[in-house]
mmCIF file of C-alpha atoms in Angstrom:
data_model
loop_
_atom_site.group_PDB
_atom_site.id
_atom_site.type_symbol
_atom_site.label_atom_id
_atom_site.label_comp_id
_atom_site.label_asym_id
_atom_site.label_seq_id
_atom_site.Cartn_x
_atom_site.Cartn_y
_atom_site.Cartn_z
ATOM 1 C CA UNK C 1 0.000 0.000 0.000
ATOM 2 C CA UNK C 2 1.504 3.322 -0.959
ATOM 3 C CA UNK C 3 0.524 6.677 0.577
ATOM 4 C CA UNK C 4 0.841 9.961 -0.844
ATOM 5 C CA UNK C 5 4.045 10.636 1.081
ATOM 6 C CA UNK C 6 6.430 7.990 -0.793
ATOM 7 C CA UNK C 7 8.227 8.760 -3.889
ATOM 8 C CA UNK C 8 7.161 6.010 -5.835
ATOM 9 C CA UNK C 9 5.326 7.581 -9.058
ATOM 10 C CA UNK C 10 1.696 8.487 -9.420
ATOM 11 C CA UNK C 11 -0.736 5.995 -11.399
ATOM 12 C CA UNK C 12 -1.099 6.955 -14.775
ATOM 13 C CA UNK C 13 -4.707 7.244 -15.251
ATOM 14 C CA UNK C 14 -6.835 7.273 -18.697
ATOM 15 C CA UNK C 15 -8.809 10.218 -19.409
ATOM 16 C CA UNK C 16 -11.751 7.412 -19.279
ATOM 17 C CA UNK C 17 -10.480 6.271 -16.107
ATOM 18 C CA UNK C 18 -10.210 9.567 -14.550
ATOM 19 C CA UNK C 19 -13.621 10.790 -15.620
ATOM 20 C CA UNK C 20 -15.538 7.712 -14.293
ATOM 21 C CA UNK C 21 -13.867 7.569 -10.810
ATOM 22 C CA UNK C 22 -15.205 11.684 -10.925
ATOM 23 C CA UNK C 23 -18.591 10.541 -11.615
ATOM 24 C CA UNK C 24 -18.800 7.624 -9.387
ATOM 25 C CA UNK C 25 -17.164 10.011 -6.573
ATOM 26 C CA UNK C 26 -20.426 12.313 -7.517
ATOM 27 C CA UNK C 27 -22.440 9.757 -6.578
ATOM 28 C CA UNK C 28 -23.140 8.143 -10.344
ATOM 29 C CA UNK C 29 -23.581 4.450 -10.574
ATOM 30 C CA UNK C 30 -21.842 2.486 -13.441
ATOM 31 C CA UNK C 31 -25.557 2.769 -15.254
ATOM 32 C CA UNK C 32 -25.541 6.454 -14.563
ATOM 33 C CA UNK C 33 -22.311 6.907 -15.953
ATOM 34 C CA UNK C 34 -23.576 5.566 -19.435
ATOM 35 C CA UNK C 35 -26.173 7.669 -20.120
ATOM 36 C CA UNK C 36 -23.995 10.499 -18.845
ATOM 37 C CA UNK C 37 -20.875 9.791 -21.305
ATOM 38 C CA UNK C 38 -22.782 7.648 -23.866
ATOM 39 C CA UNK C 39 -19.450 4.872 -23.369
ATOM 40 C CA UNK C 40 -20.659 1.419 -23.397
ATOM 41 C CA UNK C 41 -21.034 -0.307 -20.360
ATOM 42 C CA UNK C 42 -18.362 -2.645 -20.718
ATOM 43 C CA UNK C 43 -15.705 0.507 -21.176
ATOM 44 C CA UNK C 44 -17.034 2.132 -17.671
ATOM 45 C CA UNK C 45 -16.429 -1.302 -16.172
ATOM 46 C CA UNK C 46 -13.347 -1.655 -17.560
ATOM 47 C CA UNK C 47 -11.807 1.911 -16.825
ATOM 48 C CA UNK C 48 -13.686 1.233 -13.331
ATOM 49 C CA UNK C 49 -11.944 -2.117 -12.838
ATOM 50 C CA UNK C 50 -8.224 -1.062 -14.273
ATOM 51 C CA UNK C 51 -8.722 2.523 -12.188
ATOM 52 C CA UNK C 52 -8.873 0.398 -8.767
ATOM 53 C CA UNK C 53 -6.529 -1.786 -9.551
ATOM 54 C CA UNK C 54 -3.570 0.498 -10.712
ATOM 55 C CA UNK C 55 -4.940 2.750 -7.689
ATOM 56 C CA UNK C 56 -3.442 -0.880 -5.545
ATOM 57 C CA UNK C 57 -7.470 -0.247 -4.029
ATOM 58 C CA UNK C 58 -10.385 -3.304 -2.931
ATOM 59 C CA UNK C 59 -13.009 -1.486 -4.352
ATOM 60 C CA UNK C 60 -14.368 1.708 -5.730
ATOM 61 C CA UNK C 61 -14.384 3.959 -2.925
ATOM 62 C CA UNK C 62 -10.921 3.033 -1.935
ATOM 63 C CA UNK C 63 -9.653 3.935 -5.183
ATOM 64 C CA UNK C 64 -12.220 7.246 -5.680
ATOM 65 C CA UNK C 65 -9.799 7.982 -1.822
ATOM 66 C CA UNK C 66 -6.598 7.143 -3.007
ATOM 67 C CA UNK C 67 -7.424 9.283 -6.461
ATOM 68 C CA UNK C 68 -8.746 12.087 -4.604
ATOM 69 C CA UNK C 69 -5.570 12.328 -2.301
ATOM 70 C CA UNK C 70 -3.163 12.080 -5.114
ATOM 71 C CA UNK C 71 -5.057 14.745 -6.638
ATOM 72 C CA UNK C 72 -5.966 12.695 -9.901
ATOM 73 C CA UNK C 73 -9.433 13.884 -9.717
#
């Protein structure tokens, strides 16, 4: 588990990635997310998944913290 104080380098998030983990932190659901960015459900899932795991996260909120610390949203 990193923290925000190490020097080892920040994830390198997609623009996809990025703008998901923003909506879910709004409160959007996967489903919302579609009809708010007309990107197929498999894509938010995907940049969803890959987002928490290159975050090193368990879930989504963990990795909507961890983004929101390291200032990537």
């Amino acid at each position: 588990m990193s923290s925000e104080n190490d020097l080892s380098p920040l994830p390198a998030l997609t623009e996809i990635e990025k703008r998901c983990l923003e909506l879910a932190a709004n409160g959007r659901t996967p489903a919302d997310i579609v009809l708010e960015t007309d990107i197929a459900m498999t894509r938010v899932t995907d940049a969803i998944c890959s987002a928490i795991e290159k975050l090193g996260a368990r879930n989504i909120t963990g990795a909507i913290t961890r983004a929101a610390r390291l200032r990537l949203i």
